[in-house]
mmCIF file of C-alpha atoms in Angstrom:
data_model
loop_
_atom_site.group_PDB
_atom_site.id
_atom_site.type_symbol
_atom_site.label_atom_id
_atom_site.label_comp_id
_atom_site.label_asym_id
_atom_site.label_seq_id
_atom_site.Cartn_x
_atom_site.Cartn_y
_atom_site.Cartn_z
ATOM 1 C CA MET A 1 192.789 172.809 63.572
ATOM 2 C CA PHE A 2 195.021 171.493 60.771
ATOM 3 C CA LEU A 3 196.708 168.096 60.298
ATOM 4 C CA ASN A 4 199.242 167.359 57.555
ATOM 5 C CA LEU A 5 198.958 163.621 56.885
ATOM 6 C CA GLY A 6 201.433 163.463 54.008
ATOM 7 C CA THR A 7 198.839 161.695 51.846
ATOM 8 C CA THR A 8 195.664 162.341 49.869
ATOM 9 C CA HIS A 9 194.136 159.076 51.181
ATOM 10 C CA ALA A 10 192.474 159.935 54.502
ATOM 11 C CA LEU A 11 189.125 158.891 55.969
ATOM 12 C CA PRO A 12 187.426 159.435 59.359
ATOM 13 C CA SER A 13 185.776 156.450 61.036
ATOM 14 C CA PRO A 14 181.940 156.268 61.285
ATOM 15 C CA SER A 15 182.246 156.567 65.069
ATOM 16 C CA GLY A 16 184.261 159.756 64.692
ATOM 17 C CA THR A 17 186.994 158.459 66.996
ATOM 18 C CA HIS A 18 189.719 157.762 64.414
ATOM 19 C CA ILE A 19 191.203 159.043 61.156
ATOM 20 C CA ALA A 20 192.846 156.541 58.782
ATOM 21 C CA SER A 21 195.507 157.568 56.275
ATOM 22 C CA LEU A 22 197.709 155.803 53.727
ATOM 23 C CA THR A 23 201.337 156.220 52.776
ATOM 24 C CA SER A 24 203.168 154.157 50.155
ATOM 25 C CA SER A 25 203.833 151.339 52.637
ATOM 26 C CA GLN A 26 201.801 152.006 55.805
ATOM 27 C CA LEU A 27 198.233 152.334 57.017
ATOM 28 C CA HIS A 28 198.109 154.802 59.923
ATOM 29 C CA ILE A 29 195.259 155.151 62.434
ATOM 30 C CA ARG A 30 195.092 158.366 64.474
ATOM 31 C CA SER A 31 192.872 159.573 67.300
ATOM 32 C CA SER A 32 190.528 162.294 66.036
ATOM 33 C CA ARG A 33 190.754 164.103 69.401
ATOM 34 C CA SER A 34 194.498 164.212 69.991
ATOM 35 C CA LEU A 35 195.599 163.453 66.379
ATOM 36 C CA SER A 36 198.208 161.107 67.885
ATOM 37 C CA LEU A 37 199.108 157.838 66.132
ATOM 38 C CA THR A 38 197.276 154.930 67.807
ATOM 39 C CA ARG A 39 198.030 152.065 65.406
ATOM 40 C CA SER A 40 200.070 151.425 62.282
ATOM 41 C CA PHE A 41 199.890 148.522 59.808
ATOM 42 C CA SER A 42 202.349 147.490 57.098
ATOM 43 C CA LEU A 43 200.545 147.180 53.780
ATOM 44 C CA HIS A 44 200.363 143.770 52.090
ATOM 45 C CA SER A 45 202.697 143.328 49.121
ATOM 46 C CA SER A 46 199.647 142.881 46.850
ATOM 47 C CA LEU A 47 198.833 146.557 47.516
ATOM 48 C CA GLY A 48 202.114 147.626 45.973
ATOM 49 C CA ALA A 49 203.729 148.644 49.260
ATOM 50 C CA GLY A 50 206.814 150.750 48.574
ATOM 51 C CA SER A 51 206.619 150.275 44.795
ATOM 52 C CA ARG A 52 205.957 152.707 41.984
ATOM 53 C CA PRO A 53 202.290 153.487 41.135
ATOM 54 C CA SER A 54 200.692 150.587 39.256
ATOM 55 C CA SER A 55 197.554 148.434 39.243
ATOM 56 C CA ARG A 56 198.754 147.161 42.635
ATOM 57 C CA THR A 57 198.828 150.631 44.189
ATOM 58 C CA ALA A 58 196.251 151.119 46.959
ATOM 59 C CA LEU A 59 193.229 152.962 45.574
ATOM 60 C CA LEU A 60 190.827 153.373 48.462
ATOM 61 C CA LEU A 61 190.048 153.103 52.162
ATOM 62 C CA ARG A 62 186.772 151.881 53.673
ATOM 63 C CA TRP A 63 185.758 151.618 57.336
ATOM 64 C CA SER A 64 183.313 149.031 58.627
ATOM 65 C CA SER A 65 180.117 150.411 60.172
ATOM 66 C CA THR A 66 181.396 149.483 63.666
ATOM 67 C CA SER A 67 184.728 151.311 63.122
ATOM 68 C CA LYS A 68 186.518 148.140 64.281
ATOM 69 C CA ARG A 69 187.891 147.122 60.887
ATOM 70 C CA ILE A 70 189.200 148.882 57.818
ATOM 71 C CA LEU A 71 189.907 147.682 54.291
ATOM 72 C CA VAL A 72 192.444 148.847 51.744
ATOM 73 C CA ALA A 73 191.925 147.942 48.091
ATOM 74 C CA SER A 74 193.855 148.117 44.841
ATOM 75 C CA ALA A 75 192.850 147.029 41.351
ATOM 76 C CA GLU A 76 194.113 143.505 42.100
ATOM 77 C CA SER A 77 193.322 142.746 45.737
ATOM 78 C CA ILE A 78 191.621 143.755 49.005
ATOM 79 C CA CYS A 79 193.165 143.619 52.486
ATOM 80 C CA VAL A 80 191.211 143.949 55.740
ATOM 81 C CA TYR A 81 192.778 145.006 59.052
ATOM 82 C CA SER A 82 191.419 144.954 62.599
ATOM 83 C CA LEU A 83 191.831 147.722 65.174
ATOM 84 C CA LEU A 84 191.145 145.219 67.963
ATOM 85 C CA ASP A 85 193.708 142.611 66.893
ATOM 86 C CA SER A 86 196.839 143.926 65.171
ATOM 87 C CA LYS A 87 197.813 140.391 64.066
ATOM 88 C CA TRP A 88 194.517 139.621 62.329
ATOM 89 C CA ARG A 89 194.473 140.002 58.534
ATOM 90 C CA ALA A 90 192.176 139.028 55.658
ATOM 91 C CA HIS A 91 193.138 139.050 51.998
ATOM 92 C CA VAL A 92 190.827 138.842 48.979
ATOM 93 C CA SER A 93 192.476 138.366 45.594
ATOM 94 C CA ASN A 94 190.934 139.155 42.242
ATOM 95 C CA GLY A 95 192.283 135.831 40.981
ATOM 96 C CA SER A 96 192.829 135.721 37.259
ATOM 97 C CA GLY A 97 191.114 139.084 36.819
ATOM 98 C CA SER A 98 189.021 137.652 33.962
ATOM 99 C CA MET A 99 186.076 139.871 34.991
ATOM 100 C CA GLY A 100 188.255 142.975 35.031
ATOM 101 C CA ARG A 101 190.023 144.973 37.708
ATOM 102 C CA ILE A 102 188.540 145.739 41.113
ATOM 103 C CA ILE A 103 186.719 149.051 40.809
ATOM 104 C CA ASN A 104 185.405 149.359 44.345
ATOM 105 C CA ALA A 105 185.113 147.470 47.630
ATOM 106 C CA GLU A 106 183.385 148.047 50.956
ATOM 107 C CA PHE A 107 182.052 146.167 53.959
ATOM 108 C CA GLY A 108 178.761 144.310 53.664
ATOM 109 C CA SER A 109 176.115 143.512 56.264
ATOM 110 C CA ASP A 110 178.752 143.111 59.021
ATOM 111 C CA ASP A 111 182.510 143.262 59.613
ATOM 112 C CA ASP A 112 182.967 139.773 58.135
ATOM 113 C CA GLU A 113 181.443 140.554 54.737
ATOM 114 C CA VAL A 114 183.124 142.444 51.894
ATOM 115 C CA LEU A 115 181.379 143.639 48.731
ATOM 116 C CA MET A 116 183.546 143.735 45.603
ATOM 117 C CA TRP A 117 182.743 145.341 42.245
ATOM 118 C CA THR A 118 184.799 144.673 39.123
ATOM 119 C CA GLU A 119 185.010 146.295 35.705
ATOM 120 C CA PHE A 120 182.334 145.896 33.031
ATOM 121 C CA GLY A 121 179.476 145.618 35.566
ATOM 122 C CA ALA A 122 179.129 141.848 35.209
ATOM 123 C CA SER A 123 178.548 141.101 38.890
ATOM 124 C CA LEU A 124 178.750 142.217 42.492
ATOM 125 C CA THR A 125 180.579 139.645 44.636
ATOM 126 C CA VAL A 126 179.831 139.256 48.364
ATOM 127 C CA TRP A 127 182.769 137.655 50.206
ATOM 128 C CA ASP A 128 182.379 135.981 53.617
ATOM 129 C CA LEU A 129 185.674 136.452 55.482
ATOM 130 C CA ARG A 130 184.792 133.669 57.955
ATOM 131 C CA THR A 131 184.360 130.924 55.385
ATOM 132 C CA GLY A 132 186.125 132.291 52.309
ATOM 133 C CA LYS A 133 182.998 131.641 50.233
ATOM 134 C CA SER A 134 181.352 134.144 47.878
ATOM 135 C CA ILE A 135 177.927 134.965 46.403
ATOM 136 C CA GLU A 136 177.394 136.776 43.095
ATOM 137 C CA ILE A 137 174.648 139.295 42.305
ATOM 138 C CA ARG A 138 174.393 139.637 38.536
ATOM 139 C CA ASP A 139 174.162 142.785 36.401
ATOM 140 C CA PRO A 140 174.512 145.588 38.982
ATOM 141 C CA LYS A 141 173.803 148.908 37.313
ATOM 142 C CA PHE A 142 176.595 150.718 39.141
ATOM 143 C CA HIS A 143 179.972 149.511 40.354
ATOM 144 C CA ASN A 144 179.608 151.079 43.776
ATOM 145 C CA SER A 145 177.190 151.931 46.552
ATOM 146 C CA CYS A 146 179.274 154.783 47.926
ATOM 147 C CA ASP A 147 178.055 158.214 48.911
ATOM 148 C CA ILE A 148 177.271 160.287 45.802
ATOM 149 C CA ASN A 149 177.088 163.308 48.070
ATOM 150 C CA ASN A 150 180.860 163.070 48.546
ATOM 151 C CA GLY A 151 181.776 162.789 44.927
ATOM 152 C CA GLU A 152 180.797 159.282 43.852
ATOM 153 C CA GLU A 153 179.046 158.829 40.518
ATOM 154 C CA GLY A 154 176.466 156.160 41.222
ATOM 155 C CA TYR A 155 174.600 154.777 44.202
ATOM 156 C CA GLY A 156 173.328 151.416 43.101
ATOM 157 C CA SER A 157 172.826 149.383 46.284
ATOM 158 C CA ALA A 158 172.231 149.832 50.019
ATOM 159 C CA TYR A 159 171.317 147.945 53.203
ATOM 160 C CA LYS A 160 168.118 148.861 55.001
ATOM 161 C CA PRO A 161 169.074 150.827 58.154
ATOM 162 C CA GLU A 162 168.621 148.253 60.923
ATOM 163 C CA ARG A 163 170.693 147.099 63.879
ATOM 164 C CA PRO A 164 172.247 144.639 63.721
ATOM 165 C CA ARG A 165 172.766 145.140 59.993
ATOM 166 C CA ASN A 166 173.304 141.422 59.312
ATOM 167 C CA ILE A 167 169.530 140.878 59.647
ATOM 168 C CA SER A 168 168.784 143.720 57.229
ATOM 169 C CA ILE A 169 167.567 143.420 53.661
ATOM 170 C CA PHE A 170 169.680 144.584 50.739
ATOM 171 C CA ALA A 171 168.328 146.675 47.849
ATOM 172 C CA SER A 172 170.089 146.906 44.493
ATOM 173 C CA LEU A 173 169.588 148.436 41.067
ATOM 174 C CA SER A 174 170.252 146.398 37.952
ATOM 175 C CA ARG A 175 169.644 146.954 34.280
ATOM 176 C CA VAL A 176 168.665 144.090 32.044
ATOM 177 C CA GLY A 177 167.888 145.235 28.512
ATOM 178 C CA PRO A 178 166.165 148.644 28.292
ATOM 179 C CA ARG A 179 164.620 148.683 31.797
ATOM 180 C CA ASP A 180 165.864 149.425 35.307
ATOM 181 C CA ILE A 181 165.095 146.773 37.929
ATOM 182 C CA LEU A 182 164.834 147.199 41.711
ATOM 183 C CA SER A 183 165.661 143.996 43.609
ATOM 184 C CA ILE A 184 165.167 143.353 47.332
ATOM 185 C CA HIS A 185 167.506 140.646 48.716
ATOM 186 C CA ALA A 186 167.432 138.680 51.974
ATOM 187 C CA ALA A 187 170.271 139.160 54.434
ATOM 188 C CA GLN A 188 173.255 136.779 54.310
ATOM 189 C CA THR A 189 171.799 134.493 51.612
ATOM 190 C CA TYR A 190 171.133 137.408 49.206
ATOM 191 C CA GLU A 191 168.218 135.573 47.642
ATOM 192 C CA VAL A 192 165.749 137.830 45.829
ATOM 193 C CA ILE A 193 162.653 138.493 47.967
ATOM 194 C CA SER A 194 160.921 140.798 45.489
ATOM 195 C CA SER A 195 161.682 142.858 42.387
ATOM 196 C CA ALA A 196 160.022 145.666 40.456
ATOM 197 C CA THR A 197 160.474 147.182 37.025
ATOM 198 C CA LEU A 198 161.004 150.909 37.516
ATOM 199 C CA PRO A 199 159.228 153.734 35.616
ATOM 200 C CA SER A 200 162.595 155.443 35.125
ATOM 201 C CA ILE A 201 164.326 155.912 31.808
ATOM 202 C CA ASP A 202 167.778 155.857 33.380
ATOM 203 C CA ALA A 203 167.756 155.582 37.196
ATOM 204 C CA LYS A 204 170.765 157.234 38.816
ATOM 205 C CA GLY A 205 170.652 155.678 42.279
ATOM 206 C CA LEU A 206 168.756 154.596 45.383
ATOM 207 C CA LYS A 207 168.854 155.526 49.064
ATOM 208 C CA TRP A 208 166.995 154.361 52.184
ATOM 209 C CA SER A 209 165.336 156.737 54.639
ATOM 210 C CA PRO A 210 166.998 156.686 58.104
ATOM 211 C CA ASP A 211 164.119 154.677 59.615
ATOM 212 C CA GLY A 212 164.148 152.131 56.757
ATOM 213 C CA ARG A 213 160.540 152.887 55.884
ATOM 214 C CA TRP A 214 161.143 154.409 52.456
ATOM 215 C CA LEU A 215 163.431 153.737 49.540
ATOM 216 C CA THR A 216 164.147 156.699 47.248
ATOM 217 C CA ILE A 217 165.102 156.270 43.594
ATOM 218 C CA TRP A 218 165.991 159.191 41.356
ATOM 219 C CA GLU A 219 166.278 159.751 37.631
ATOM 220 C CA ALA A 220 169.442 160.623 35.714
ATOM 221 C CA PRO A 221 170.006 164.394 35.296
ATOM 222 C CA SER A 222 169.289 164.270 31.567
ATOM 223 C CA GLN A 223 165.688 163.250 32.328
ATOM 224 C CA GLY A 224 164.895 166.147 34.663
ATOM 225 C CA MET A 225 164.180 166.252 38.389
ATOM 226 C CA ARG A 226 162.169 163.094 39.067
ATOM 227 C CA ILE A 227 162.176 160.865 42.158
ATOM 228 C CA TRP A 228 160.108 157.861 43.262
ATOM 229 C CA ILE A 229 159.387 156.775 46.824
ATOM 230 C CA TYR A 230 159.056 153.003 47.332
ATOM 231 C CA THR A 231 158.049 151.034 50.413
ATOM 232 C CA ALA A 232 160.553 148.666 52.037
ATOM 233 C CA ASP A 233 159.017 145.689 50.234
ATOM 234 C CA GLY A 234 159.386 147.291 46.799
ATOM 235 C CA HIS A 235 155.991 148.916 46.092
ATOM 236 C CA LEU A 236 155.673 152.403 44.604
ATOM 237 C CA PHE A 237 154.187 154.869 47.119
ATOM 238 C CA ARG A 238 154.686 158.340 45.635
ATOM 239 C CA SER A 239 156.629 160.311 43.037
ATOM 240 C CA TYR A 240 157.837 163.905 42.861
ATOM 241 C CA THR A 241 158.316 166.150 39.834
ATOM 242 C CA PRO A 242 158.254 169.970 39.988
ATOM 243 C CA ASN A 243 154.885 171.195 38.722
ATOM 244 C CA ASN A 244 154.968 174.990 38.622
ATOM 245 C CA ALA A 245 156.535 176.846 35.706
ATOM 246 C CA LYS A 246 159.406 178.432 37.652
ATOM 247 C CA ASP A 247 160.453 175.170 39.318
ATOM 248 C CA LEU A 248 160.156 173.283 36.047
ATOM 249 C CA GLU A 249 162.521 175.728 34.374
ATOM 250 C CA VAL A 250 165.305 175.256 36.943
ATOM 251 C CA ALA A 251 164.689 171.497 37.306
ATOM 252 C CA GLU A 252 165.249 170.619 33.645
ATOM 253 C CA LEU A 253 168.850 169.601 34.391
ATOM 254 C CA GLY A 254 167.757 167.114 37.052
ATOM 255 C CA ILE A 255 169.285 165.877 40.304
ATOM 256 C CA CYS A 256 173.002 166.078 41.038
ATOM 257 C CA SER A 257 172.870 164.795 44.650
ATOM 258 C CA LEU A 258 170.301 163.528 47.159
ATOM 259 C CA GLU A 259 170.342 163.041 50.929
ATOM 260 C CA TRP A 260 167.967 162.244 53.799
ATOM 261 C CA SER A 261 168.431 164.123 57.064
ATOM 262 C CA PRO A 262 169.256 161.816 60.022
ATOM 263 C CA SER A 263 165.974 162.833 61.691
ATOM 264 C CA GLY A 264 164.032 161.848 58.565
ATOM 265 C CA GLU A 265 162.383 165.285 58.511
ATOM 266 C CA TRP A 266 164.033 166.492 55.308
ATOM 267 C CA LEU A 267 164.839 165.014 51.912
ATOM 268 C CA ALA A 268 167.377 167.276 50.206
ATOM 269 C CA LEU A 269 167.721 167.376 46.417
ATOM 270 C CA GLY A 270 170.810 169.048 44.971
ATOM 271 C CA GLY A 271 170.088 170.369 41.496
ATOM 272 C CA PHE A 272 172.373 171.263 38.617
ATOM 273 C CA GLU A 273 171.037 174.818 38.776
ATOM 274 C CA ARG A 274 172.982 175.313 42.072
ATOM 275 C CA ARG A 275 169.857 175.039 44.178
ATOM 276 C CA VAL A 276 169.008 172.685 47.040
ATOM 277 C CA THR A 277 165.334 171.745 47.318
ATOM 278 C CA LEU A 278 164.173 170.542 50.745
ATOM 279 C CA LEU A 279 161.158 168.218 50.657
ATOM 280 C CA ASN A 280 158.812 167.589 53.579
ATOM 281 C CA THR A 281 158.973 163.820 54.098
ATOM 282 C CA ARG A 282 155.362 163.573 55.221
ATOM 283 C CA THR A 283 153.965 164.779 51.907
ATOM 284 C CA PHE A 284 157.157 164.762 49.773
ATOM 285 C CA ALA A 285 156.339 168.320 48.684
ATOM 286 C CA PRO A 286 158.927 171.150 48.502
ATOM 287 C CA LEU A 287 159.189 173.391 51.556
ATOM 288 C CA LEU A 288 162.288 175.465 50.872
ATOM 289 C CA HIS A 289 164.921 176.301 48.243
ATOM 290 C CA LEU A 290 168.548 177.080 49.163
ATOM 291 C CA ASP A 291 170.257 178.979 46.326
ATOM 292 C CA HIS A 292 174.046 179.122 45.885
ATOM 293 C CA THR A 293 174.981 182.355 44.110
ATOM 294 C CA PRO A 294 178.489 183.367 42.925
ATOM 295 C CA HIS A 295 178.092 186.854 44.416
ATOM 296 C CA ILE A 296 176.937 186.759 48.025
ATOM 297 C CA HIS A 297 175.771 189.292 50.577
ATOM 298 C CA LEU A 298 174.675 187.394 53.669
ATOM 299 C CA PRO A 299 172.667 188.510 56.709
ATOM 300 C CA VAL A 300 174.568 190.154 59.564
ATOM 301 C CA SER A 301 174.546 186.900 61.561
ATOM 302 C CA SER A 302 176.238 184.965 58.714
ATOM 303 C CA LEU A 303 180.005 185.119 58.241
ATOM 304 C CA ILE A 304 182.453 184.415 55.414
ATOM 305 C CA TYR A 305 185.912 183.054 56.267
ATOM 306 C CA VAL A 306 188.764 182.863 53.737
ATOM 307 C CA GLU A 307 191.807 180.648 54.272
ATOM 308 C CA THR A 308 195.288 182.172 54.219
ATOM 309 C CA VAL A 309 198.102 179.730 53.399
ATOM 310 C CA PRO A 310 201.772 179.958 54.453
ATOM 311 C CA SER A 311 203.752 182.442 52.386
ATOM 312 C CA SER A 312 206.635 184.889 52.655
ATOM 313 C CA THR A 313 204.507 187.054 54.959
ATOM 314 C CA THR A 314 202.870 184.370 57.108
ATOM 315 C CA SER A 315 204.246 181.088 58.454
ATOM 316 C CA LYS A 316 201.006 179.246 59.218
ATOM 317 C CA ARG A 317 197.494 178.625 57.950
ATOM 318 C CA SER A 318 194.764 180.894 59.234
ATOM 319 C CA TYR A 319 191.342 182.304 58.368
ATOM 320 C CA SER A 320 190.270 185.906 57.972
ATOM 321 C CA GLN A 321 186.753 187.276 57.891
ATOM 322 C CA ALA A 322 185.834 188.607 54.453
ATOM 323 C CA SER A 323 183.935 191.815 53.888
ATOM 324 C CA GLN A 324 180.651 191.700 52.005
ATOM 325 C CA PRO A 325 179.463 191.604 49.277
ATOM 326 C CA PHE A 326 181.888 188.856 48.262
ATOM 327 C CA THR A 327 182.552 187.093 44.931
ATOM 328 C CA LEU A 328 183.387 183.376 45.193
ATOM 329 C CA PRO A 329 186.398 181.895 43.332
ATOM 330 C CA THR A 330 185.320 179.706 40.413
ATOM 331 C CA ALA A 331 186.446 176.285 39.209
ATOM 332 C CA VAL A 332 188.734 177.738 36.522
ATOM 333 C CA SER A 333 190.711 179.550 39.224
ATOM 334 C CA PHE A 334 192.280 176.152 40.035
ATOM 335 C CA THR A 335 192.991 175.058 36.430
ATOM 336 C CA PRO A 336 196.755 175.219 35.674
ATOM 337 C CA SER A 337 196.162 176.149 32.023
ATOM 338 C CA ASN A 338 194.012 179.039 33.161
ATOM 339 C CA ARG A 339 196.858 180.453 35.196
ATOM 340 C CA THR A 340 199.319 180.362 32.319
ATOM 341 C CA ASN A 341 197.005 180.917 29.338
ATOM 342 C CA PRO A 342 193.986 182.918 30.442
ATOM 343 C CA SER A 343 191.129 182.682 27.978
ATOM 344 C CA SER A 344 189.091 185.603 26.785
ATOM 345 C CA MET A 345 185.942 183.615 27.566
ATOM 346 C CA SER A 346 184.237 184.000 30.939
ATOM 347 C CA ALA A 347 184.812 181.661 33.882
ATOM 348 C CA GLU A 348 181.128 180.725 33.864
ATOM 349 C CA ALA A 349 181.579 179.184 30.412
ATOM 350 C CA TYR A 350 183.992 176.634 31.875
ATOM 351 C CA SER A 351 182.534 176.160 35.351
ATOM 352 C CA PRO A 352 180.806 172.860 36.154
ATOM 353 C CA SER A 353 177.460 173.261 37.807
ATOM 354 C CA GLY A 354 175.231 171.620 40.376
ATOM 355 C CA ILE A 355 175.351 170.745 44.070
ATOM 356 C CA SER A 356 177.771 167.823 44.351
ATOM 357 C CA HIS A 357 177.855 167.409 48.161
ATOM 358 C CA LEU A 358 174.960 167.365 50.666
ATOM 359 C CA VAL A 359 175.939 166.435 54.226
ATOM 360 C CA PHE A 360 173.656 166.823 57.265
ATOM 361 C CA ASN A 361 175.074 166.935 60.777
ATOM 362 C CA PRO A 362 173.845 164.222 63.217
ATOM 363 C CA THR A 363 171.123 166.425 64.731
ATOM 364 C CA SER A 364 169.763 167.567 61.327
ATOM 365 C CA THR A 365 170.233 171.203 62.368
ATOM 366 C CA LEU A 366 173.087 171.990 59.955
ATOM 367 C CA LEU A 367 173.583 171.156 56.273
ATOM 368 C CA ALA A 368 176.962 171.446 54.505
ATOM 369 C CA THR A 369 176.839 171.899 50.724
ATOM 370 C CA LEU A 370 179.375 172.217 47.937
ATOM 371 C CA SER A 371 179.086 173.170 44.264
ATOM 372 C CA PRO A 372 181.793 172.228 41.714
ATOM 373 C CA ALA A 373 181.307 175.662 40.165
ATOM 374 C CA HIS A 374 183.008 176.975 43.319
ATOM 375 C CA PRO A 375 184.991 173.912 44.460
ATOM 376 C CA SER A 376 186.872 175.634 47.295
ATOM 377 C CA THR A 377 183.737 177.116 48.887
ATOM 378 C CA LEU A 378 181.730 175.305 51.547
ATOM 379 C CA TRP A 379 178.278 176.543 52.574
ATOM 380 C CA VAL A 380 176.950 175.619 56.029
ATOM 381 C CA TRP A 381 173.177 176.181 56.369
ATOM 382 C CA ASP A 382 171.331 176.616 59.658
ATOM 383 C CA LEU A 383 168.091 174.656 59.218
ATOM 384 C CA GLN A 384 166.577 176.075 62.391
ATOM 385 C CA HIS A 385 166.819 179.636 61.053
ATOM 386 C CA LEU A 386 166.721 178.612 57.358
ATOM 387 C CA ALA A 387 169.740 180.746 56.464
ATOM 388 C CA PRO A 388 173.496 180.318 55.904
ATOM 389 C CA ARG A 389 175.421 179.927 59.177
ATOM 390 C CA VAL A 390 178.855 180.383 57.608
ATOM 391 C CA VAL A 391 180.600 180.232 54.216
ATOM 392 C CA ILE A 392 184.167 178.841 54.269
ATOM 393 C CA VAL A 393 186.493 179.577 51.340
ATOM 394 C CA GLN A 394 189.507 177.234 51.225
ATOM 395 C CA SER A 395 192.718 177.863 49.309
ATOM 396 C CA GLN A 396 192.289 174.605 47.355
ATOM 397 C CA PRO A 397 189.303 172.604 45.998
ATOM 398 C CA ILE A 398 187.485 170.537 48.628
ATOM 399 C CA LYS A 399 187.568 166.755 48.209
ATOM 400 C CA ARG A 400 185.466 165.448 51.111
ATOM 401 C CA ILE A 401 183.372 166.777 53.986
ATOM 402 C CA SER A 402 181.921 164.950 56.979
ATOM 403 C CA TRP A 403 180.438 165.729 60.395
ATOM 404 C CA ALA A 404 181.636 164.128 63.618
ATOM 405 C CA PRO A 405 178.893 161.696 64.759
ATOM 406 C CA ASN A 406 179.373 162.533 68.443
ATOM 407 C CA ARG A 407 179.942 166.296 68.128
ATOM 408 C CA PRO A 408 177.182 167.872 65.981
ATOM 409 C CA SER A 409 179.072 171.112 65.341
ATOM 410 C CA LEU A 410 182.476 169.590 64.402
ATOM 411 C CA LEU A 411 183.132 169.445 60.657
ATOM 412 C CA LEU A 412 186.004 167.679 58.857
ATOM 413 C CA ILE A 413 187.173 169.111 55.520
ATOM 414 C CA GLN A 414 189.674 167.372 53.264
ATOM 415 C CA CYS A 415 191.112 169.293 50.312
ATOM 416 C CA ARG A 416 192.803 168.142 47.125
ATOM 417 C CA LEU A 417 196.439 168.605 46.148
ATOM 418 C CA PRO A 418 198.960 170.126 46.474
ATOM 419 C CA ASP A 419 198.757 170.059 50.281
ATOM 420 C CA PRO A 420 197.498 166.833 51.968
ATOM 421 C CA VAL A 421 195.836 168.629 54.882
ATOM 422 C CA VAL A 422 192.733 167.772 56.929
ATOM 423 C CA TYR A 423 190.803 170.656 58.514
ATOM 424 C CA LEU A 424 188.658 170.335 61.636
ATOM 425 C CA TRP A 425 186.116 173.157 61.984
#
């Protein structure tokens, strides 16, 4: 199924019931089942509605965890809208902007809290939409806590998975001087409960296990594949570094992405060598490696589908089954300069590496992966049979992938320009 939204800003709700999209002056909410328009909001003037691109142009969309509210942010302000009350609005201004532009924003412990990061990493501001008051957390290491497995660079803070989330604790990474610091904060007040100096040289991010029992911290890629497992109160429990010669050789480039399975059974590490390592979460030892090769010949039960776009010979998008063996398109295939001025050097010399996206389905039976070396190719792994289920080759590089929370086999794919299309597999 295909949906042309007329925009590159589109985001499914956590509940899987809606898809939000932005135009220059409107925020549209659609049903994910019928794709019909269910609600539409006029953007606040501070978001540059109807104007030319500027610092006031809307930069991002974020859903609340309940899927009842959604925020739109630009470099100067944040606006929050409610799906339950079309007249309700909340507006957060960056004021004088003395601490720099807004880099990122998202909901906090509940629908009435908004987290705001500004340039230069001076502070993370927690805004209470009920009172209009704010709390500052100093020296955050990263300016976001968004999902690195869908293209974000850092993952510097996260709430412990508990319901309701407003009673949960909040973990954050900061860097004061030459050392990384892990801080555990109380809910709502954000007072520091405990803190620990990390053994890392340059920690890349943190992530809670689904049951909130463990907190994973991983090292920057330049320092090799190293992770640490901490308890919920901030004590080191275990660490993992490859120890045999073959694993050490491929792990020298470190971790590109990391994700827990919803069941808590797997901890997936995406390496820069185009390999996914699955750790057993009882022992935190490797159980399986999933390799992503440019030339593939899959088992009989695994299929490869290639997208066909509208052209002079076909009027609609479709997929055809590819014969095997099959060679995947590389990153340079989508570089304009490569089309007009082909280089004598190989594509591999220009291709980025690593596994940038790791996304489990809700039942932890399927894992979708993406490598920037082959940005239009999506691998879907069957974790019950430990083999690829399907490989999907899009016509354009893939921007975002997500599974429907209430339909374990339904996958949403969003591609980059030139066509603002969302695919439902």
